[in-house]
Tab-separated table of C-alpha atoms and ligand atoms in Angstrom:
chain	number	residue	atom	x	y	z
I	127	MET	CA	-25.064	170.028	-1.475
I	128	SER	CA	-25.775	168.271	-4.844
I	129	SER	CA	-28.494	165.926	-5.281
I	130	SER	CA	-27.439	162.457	-4.104
I	131	SER	CA	-28.335	161.182	-7.619
I	132	ASP	CA	-25.784	163.006	-8.862
I	133	ALA	CA	-23.360	162.325	-6.115
I	134	ALA	CA	-24.028	158.545	-6.220
I	135	PRO	CA	-25.415	156.041	-8.796
I	136	SER	CA	-28.535	154.900	-8.671
I	137	SER	CA	-28.052	151.240	-8.453
I	138	ASP	CA	-25.370	151.252	-5.768
I	139	ALA	CA	-27.836	150.417	-2.789
I	140	ALA	CA	-27.998	147.602	-0.086
I	141	PRO	CA	-26.712	145.560	1.597
I	142	ALA	CA	-25.948	148.577	4.516
I	143	PRO	CA	-21.950	149.695	4.000
I	144	GLY	CA	-19.386	148.185	5.485
I	145	THR	CA	-21.047	144.890	5.840
I	146	ALA	CA	-20.677	141.698	3.679
I	147	PRO	CA	-23.794	140.577	1.946
I	148	ASP	CA	-25.788	137.725	2.909
I	149	PRO	CA	-24.274	135.000	0.065
I	150	GLY	CA	-27.226	133.109	-0.173
I	151	ALA	CA	-29.840	135.892	-0.682
I	152	SER	CA	-30.372	137.218	-4.101
I	153	PRO	CA	-32.816	139.960	-3.889
I	154	ASN	CA	-32.659	141.075	-7.236
I	155	GLY	CA	-32.966	137.985	-8.860
I	156	THR	CA	-30.190	137.952	-10.903
I	157	GLY	CA	-28.164	135.841	-8.910
I	158	ARG	CA	-25.822	138.361	-8.995
I	159	TYR	CA	-24.654	140.707	-6.147
I	160	ASP	CA	-27.064	143.948	-5.894
I	161	GLY	CA	-24.716	145.896	-4.202
I	162	LYS	CA	-21.774	147.980	-5.560
I	163	SER	CA	-19.903	145.049	-7.274
I	164	GLY	CA	-22.793	144.231	-9.263
I	165	PHE	CA	-20.685	142.296	-11.679
I	166	LEU	CA	-19.812	139.890	-9.297
I	167	ALA	CA	-21.942	136.612	-8.539
I	168	ARG	CA	-22.976	136.829	-4.867
I	169	PRO	CA	-20.982	133.863	-3.461
I	170	LEU	CA	-17.705	135.361	-5.228
I	171	TYR	CA	-18.491	138.505	-3.524
I	172	ALA	CA	-19.094	137.041	0.096
I	173	TYR	CA	-15.721	135.104	-0.523
I	174	LEU	CA	-13.933	138.499	-1.243
I	175	MET	CA	-15.247	139.551	1.727
I	176	GLU	CA	-13.930	136.636	3.754
I	177	HIS	CA	-10.651	137.017	2.758
I	178	GLY	CA	-10.023	140.813	3.500
I	179	SER	CA	-9.275	142.705	6.877
I	180	PRO	CA	-13.017	143.263	8.642
I	181	PRO	CA	-13.791	147.016	9.647
I	182	ASP	CA	-13.000	147.457	13.016
I	183	GLY	CA	-15.707	148.801	15.741
I	184	VAL	CA	-15.198	152.575	14.592
I	185	LEU	CA	-15.965	151.734	11.127
I	186	SER	CA	-18.267	149.477	11.707
I	187	ASP	CA	-20.355	152.161	13.769
I	188	LEU	CA	-19.988	154.720	11.435
I	189	ALA	CA	-21.212	152.444	8.959
I	190	ALA	CA	-24.445	151.497	10.845
I	191	GLU	CA	-24.941	154.913	11.623
I	192	THR	CA	-24.779	156.022	8.415
I	193	ALA	CA	-27.247	153.178	7.233
I	194	ALA	CA	-29.577	154.599	9.706
I	195	LEU	CA	-29.821	157.625	7.562
I	196	GLY	CA	-31.771	155.551	4.797
I	197	SER	CA	-31.050	155.725	1.127
I	198	VAL	CA	-28.402	157.911	0.651
I	199	ALA	CA	-25.863	155.685	2.652
I	200	ARG	CA	-25.520	154.263	-0.711
I	201	MET	CA	-23.269	156.761	-0.625
I	202	GLN	CA	-20.684	155.849	1.182
I	203	ILE	CA	-18.018	153.454	-0.060
I	204	PRO	CA	-18.030	149.685	1.181
I	205	ALA	CA	-15.360	148.285	3.665
I	206	GLU	CA	-13.109	146.715	0.800
I	207	GLN	CA	-12.740	149.928	-0.521
I	208	GLY	CA	-12.223	151.592	2.747
I	209	SER	CA	-9.369	148.943	3.512
I	210	LEU	CA	-8.034	149.729	-0.124
I	211	LEU	CA	-7.423	153.328	0.449
I	212	THR	CA	-5.874	152.263	4.057
I	213	ILE	CA	-3.637	150.250	2.128
I	214	LEU	CA	-2.801	152.673	-0.508
I	215	THR	CA	-2.180	155.697	1.496
I	216	ALA	CA	-0.053	153.714	3.794
I	217	ALA	CA	2.220	152.284	1.064
I	218	LEU	CA	2.167	155.798	-0.286
I	219	ALA	CA	2.761	157.697	3.120
I	220	PRO	CA	1.965	160.926	1.523
I	221	SER	CA	2.587	163.799	3.929
I	222	ARG	CA	-0.399	165.588	2.098
I	223	ALA	CA	-3.615	164.133	0.994
I	224	ILE	CA	-7.071	165.430	-0.333
I	225	GLU	CA	-10.879	163.871	-0.759
I	226	ILE	CA	-13.351	165.833	-2.719
I	227	GLY	CA	-16.769	164.326	-1.342
I	228	THR	CA	-16.439	163.090	2.358
I	229	PHE	CA	-20.171	162.468	3.430
I	230	THR	CA	-19.802	161.047	6.892
I	231	GLY	CA	-16.685	160.553	6.746
I	232	TYR	CA	-15.733	156.589	5.939
I	233	SER	CA	-13.329	157.299	3.072
I	234	ALA	CA	-11.831	159.786	4.942
I	235	LEU	CA	-11.148	158.165	8.264
I	236	SER	CA	-9.778	155.024	5.975
I	237	ILE	CA	-7.285	157.419	4.107
I	238	ALA	CA	-6.350	159.131	7.527
I	239	ARG	CA	-5.680	156.113	9.264
I	240	GLY	CA	-2.966	155.050	6.409
I	241	LEU	CA	-0.857	158.772	7.083
I	242	PRO	CA	2.316	159.059	8.136
I	243	ALA	CA	3.197	160.331	11.347
I	244	GLY	CA	2.836	164.322	10.262
I	245	GLY	CA	0.447	163.445	7.372
I	246	ARG	CA	-2.678	165.851	6.625
I	247	LEU	CA	-6.065	164.947	4.664
I	248	LEU	CA	-7.773	168.062	3.158
I	249	CYS	CA	-11.592	167.010	3.273
I	250	LEU	CA	-14.021	169.040	0.621
I	251	ASP	CA	-17.627	168.874	0.958
I	252	VAL	CA	-20.797	170.931	0.878
I	253	SER	CA	-22.668	169.285	3.629
I	254	GLU	CA	-22.420	170.483	7.235
I	255	GLN	CA	-24.784	167.807	8.438
I	256	TRP	CA	-23.157	164.784	7.249
I	257	THR	CA	-19.637	165.807	7.691
I	258	SER	CA	-21.037	166.629	11.734
I	259	VAL	CA	-21.275	163.188	11.964
I	260	ALA	CA	-17.899	162.528	10.271
I	261	ARG	CA	-16.011	164.767	12.560
I	262	ARG	CA	-17.502	162.698	15.914
I	263	TYR	CA	-15.942	159.383	14.271
I	264	TRP	CA	-12.754	160.982	13.352
I	265	GLU	CA	-12.539	162.219	16.965
I	266	ARG	CA	-13.192	158.739	18.278
I	267	ALA	CA	-10.675	157.275	16.044
I	268	GLY	CA	-8.171	159.862	17.260
I	269	VAL	CA	-7.470	161.028	13.699
I	270	SER	CA	-9.178	164.091	13.969
I	271	ASP	CA	-5.914	166.261	14.634
I	272	ARG	CA	-4.678	165.130	11.160
I	273	ILE	CA	-7.679	166.006	8.933
I	274	GLU	CA	-8.987	169.402	7.871
I	275	LEU	CA	-12.763	169.641	6.617
I	276	ARG	CA	-13.406	172.817	4.184
I	277	LEU	CA	-17.188	173.271	3.629
I	278	GLY	CA	-18.248	174.688	0.399
I	279	PRO	CA	-18.368	173.603	-3.256
I	280	ALA	CA	-15.395	171.838	-3.961
I	281	ALA	CA	-14.453	173.421	-6.936
I	282	ASP	CA	-14.223	176.794	-5.525
I	283	SER	CA	-11.991	175.307	-2.515
I	284	LEU	CA	-9.770	173.647	-5.281
I	285	ALA	CA	-9.328	176.897	-7.402
I	286	ALA	CA	-8.498	178.523	-3.982
I	287	LEU	CA	-5.624	176.925	-3.205
I	288	PRO	CA	-2.120	177.508	-4.270
I	289	ALA	CA	-1.419	175.800	-7.942
I	290	GLU	CA	1.491	173.652	-6.871
I	291	PRO	CA	2.152	170.665	-6.556
I	292	VAL	CA	1.702	169.409	-2.641
I	293	PHE	CA	-0.448	166.760	-2.729
I	294	GLU	CA	0.638	162.944	-3.185
I	295	LEU	CA	-2.826	161.453	-3.061
I	296	ALA	CA	-6.318	162.644	-3.985
I	297	PHE	CA	-9.816	160.779	-3.607
I	298	ILE	CA	-12.751	162.112	-5.994
I	299	ASP	CA	-16.104	161.198	-4.829
I	300	ALA	CA	-18.417	164.018	-4.829
I	301	ASP	CA	-20.772	164.756	-7.902
I	302	LYS	CA	-20.092	163.206	-11.051
I	303	THR	CA	-20.525	166.129	-13.269
I	304	SER	CA	-17.936	167.564	-12.093
I	305	TYR	CA	-15.357	165.085	-12.266
I	306	PRO	CA	-13.651	166.342	-15.189
I	307	THR	CA	-13.748	170.133	-13.320
I	308	TYR	CA	-12.006	168.315	-10.247
I	309	TYR	CA	-9.290	166.689	-12.235
I	310	GLU	CA	-8.152	169.284	-13.921
I	311	LEU	CA	-8.226	171.596	-10.659
I	312	LEU	CA	-6.445	168.784	-8.818
I	313	LEU	CA	-3.496	167.636	-11.841
I	314	PRO	CA	-1.658	170.512	-11.193
I	315	ARG	CA	-1.608	170.473	-7.417
I	316	MET	CA	-0.512	166.682	-7.766
I	317	LYS	CA	3.200	165.789	-7.052
I	318	PRO	CA	4.847	163.420	-9.511
I	319	ASN	CA	3.816	160.079	-9.105
I	320	GLY	CA	1.135	161.414	-6.793
I	321	LEU	CA	-2.251	159.418	-7.301
I	322	ILE	CA	-5.651	160.484	-8.317
I	323	ILE	CA	-7.914	157.947	-7.346
I	324	VAL	CA	-11.906	158.077	-8.370
I	325	ASP	CA	-14.956	156.545	-7.301
I	326	ASN	CA	-17.900	155.065	-9.429
I	327	VAL	CA	-16.082	155.129	-12.601
I	328	LEU	CA	-18.404	152.637	-13.892
I	329	GLN	CA	-21.701	153.685	-12.913
I	330	SER	CA	-23.299	150.559	-12.254
I	331	GLY	CA	-22.414	149.713	-16.204
I	332	ARG	CA	-23.920	152.446	-17.591
I	333	VAL	CA	-20.921	153.884	-18.901
I	334	LEU	CA	-21.307	151.167	-21.287
I	335	ASP	CA	-24.630	151.920	-22.646
I	336	ALA	CA	-24.679	155.048	-24.997
I	337	ASP	CA	-28.771	155.332	-24.881
I	338	VAL	CA	-28.020	156.195	-20.965
I	339	THR	CA	-28.520	160.057	-20.960
I	340	GLU	CA	-28.105	160.753	-17.681
I	341	PRO	CA	-26.102	163.654	-16.822
I	342	SER	CA	-23.955	161.677	-13.815
I	343	ALA	CA	-23.350	158.247	-16.271
I	344	VAL	CA	-22.523	161.076	-19.172
I	345	ALA	CA	-20.301	162.841	-17.565
I	346	VAL	CA	-18.510	160.094	-16.015
I	347	ARG	CA	-18.118	158.447	-19.719
I	348	THR	CA	-16.830	161.535	-20.866
I	349	PHE	CA	-14.615	161.617	-18.120
I	350	ASN	CA	-13.030	158.035	-18.169
I	351	ARG	CA	-12.049	158.496	-21.811
I	352	MET	CA	-10.326	161.775	-20.966
I	353	VAL	CA	-8.084	160.235	-18.218
I	354	ALA	CA	-7.735	157.532	-20.837
I	355	ASP	CA	-6.060	159.891	-23.425
I	356	ASP	CA	-4.632	161.991	-20.922
I	357	PRO	CA	-0.692	161.731	-21.887
I	358	ARG	CA	0.172	163.216	-18.438
I	359	VAL	CA	-1.063	160.219	-16.419
I	360	GLN	CA	-0.729	156.421	-16.260
I	361	VAL	CA	-3.934	155.099	-15.382
I	362	VAL	CA	-5.615	151.662	-14.184
I	363	MET	CA	-9.460	151.270	-13.702
I	364	LEU	CA	-9.996	148.852	-10.869
I	365	PRO	CA	-13.231	146.776	-10.761
I	366	VAL	CA	-13.475	147.690	-7.279
I	367	ALA	CA	-16.926	148.064	-5.996
I	368	ASP	CA	-18.755	150.829	-8.742
I	369	GLY	CA	-15.436	150.918	-10.329
I	370	LEU	CA	-12.110	152.820	-9.097
I	371	THR	CA	-9.601	154.567	-11.418
I	372	ILE	CA	-5.902	155.127	-10.503
I	373	ALA	CA	-4.316	157.940	-12.373
I	374	ARG	CA	-0.546	158.300	-11.566
I	375	LYS	CA	0.481	161.690	-12.479
I	376	LEU	CA	3.646	161.106	-14.753
I	377	PRO	CA	6.931	162.586	-13.538
J	1415	SAM	C1	-20.608	159.792	-2.786
J	1415	SAM	S1	-20.736	160.891	-1.050
J	1415	SAM	C2	-18.960	160.835	-0.619
J	1415	SAM	C3	-19.204	159.569	0.047
J	1415	SAM	C4	-17.655	159.426	0.709
J	1415	SAM	N1	-16.561	159.399	0.057
J	1415	SAM	C5	-17.600	158.223	2.090
J	1415	SAM	O1	-16.732	157.432	1.823
J	1415	SAM	O2	-18.672	157.879	2.717
J	1415	SAM	C6	-20.440	162.430	-2.297
J	1415	SAM	C7	-20.551	163.605	-1.240
J	1415	SAM	O3	-19.825	164.668	-1.941
J	1415	SAM	C8	-20.369	166.304	-1.610
J	1415	SAM	N2	-21.035	167.121	-2.810
J	1415	SAM	C9	-21.717	166.789	-3.274
J	1415	SAM	N3	-21.831	167.895	-4.582
J	1415	SAM	C10	-20.751	168.545	-3.949
J	1415	SAM	C11	-19.358	169.862	-4.466
J	1415	SAM	N4	-20.206	170.331	-5.374
J	1415	SAM	N5	-18.867	170.172	-3.633
J	1415	SAM	C12	-18.221	169.568	-2.521
J	1415	SAM	N6	-18.985	168.397	-1.962
J	1415	SAM	C13	-20.169	167.787	-2.610
J	1415	SAM	C14	-22.076	165.691	-1.137
J	1415	SAM	O4	-21.970	166.711	0.122
J	1415	SAM	C15	-21.551	164.374	-0.183
J	1415	SAM	O5	-21.171	164.358	0.870
């Protein structure tokens, strides 16, 4: 697997994934929420969380088990992002979806729950250890029959797929330095109007700072420019968690 620093921004830590923060606390001393939505004032983030659907017992238990893994838990998407993935998936009703970067399965479960009858999700990851947690929760949630997990470097798994436009939804959340590679391998495999959703595109704000030379931040900065300039897609960047890009493949 890639290093967690490459797979996740370094400052997207605490609170425990899948839970709302304590709006009264400000451990970073800035008055701003110090988790993935660091650009929001803490009370505003708490308000946002109070006005969205909460995760159910399976997602909450998965988040708790992931949190117990320690600092790597910061790689998991937060609850509101999981809800967004389920909503987008249900609205798009893709017969085939793909995820690059599965970890303990929170985002995959969120996508799988939005799939229509007969819809399938292909998950790519390198970690047997982390995805074994995912498999247990997919089983418990009753969605394991609609998810296929392929272990190995995602670029290899993607390149091995037929170069046909079959996917209607893709979620990229693996090693950041490979984002441009994943995007280029995915785009020809997306159907017209298919959505490529990309996580951590703000890198906790480090994309703004030209002095930051950390490979993941540099790669994401380059990637963001590349997608914004790509005439093959319509793109919007959303301030959800650590930044979420949605690119629609133009017909
Ligand atoms: C940020 S985590 C994914 C979080 C997940 N989407 C969730 O909601 O919990 C990144 C994942 O990418 C995987 N990864 C890192 N490098 C990879 C590579 N080259 N190919 C495939 N997966 C990779 C890691 O094993 C890790 O599980």
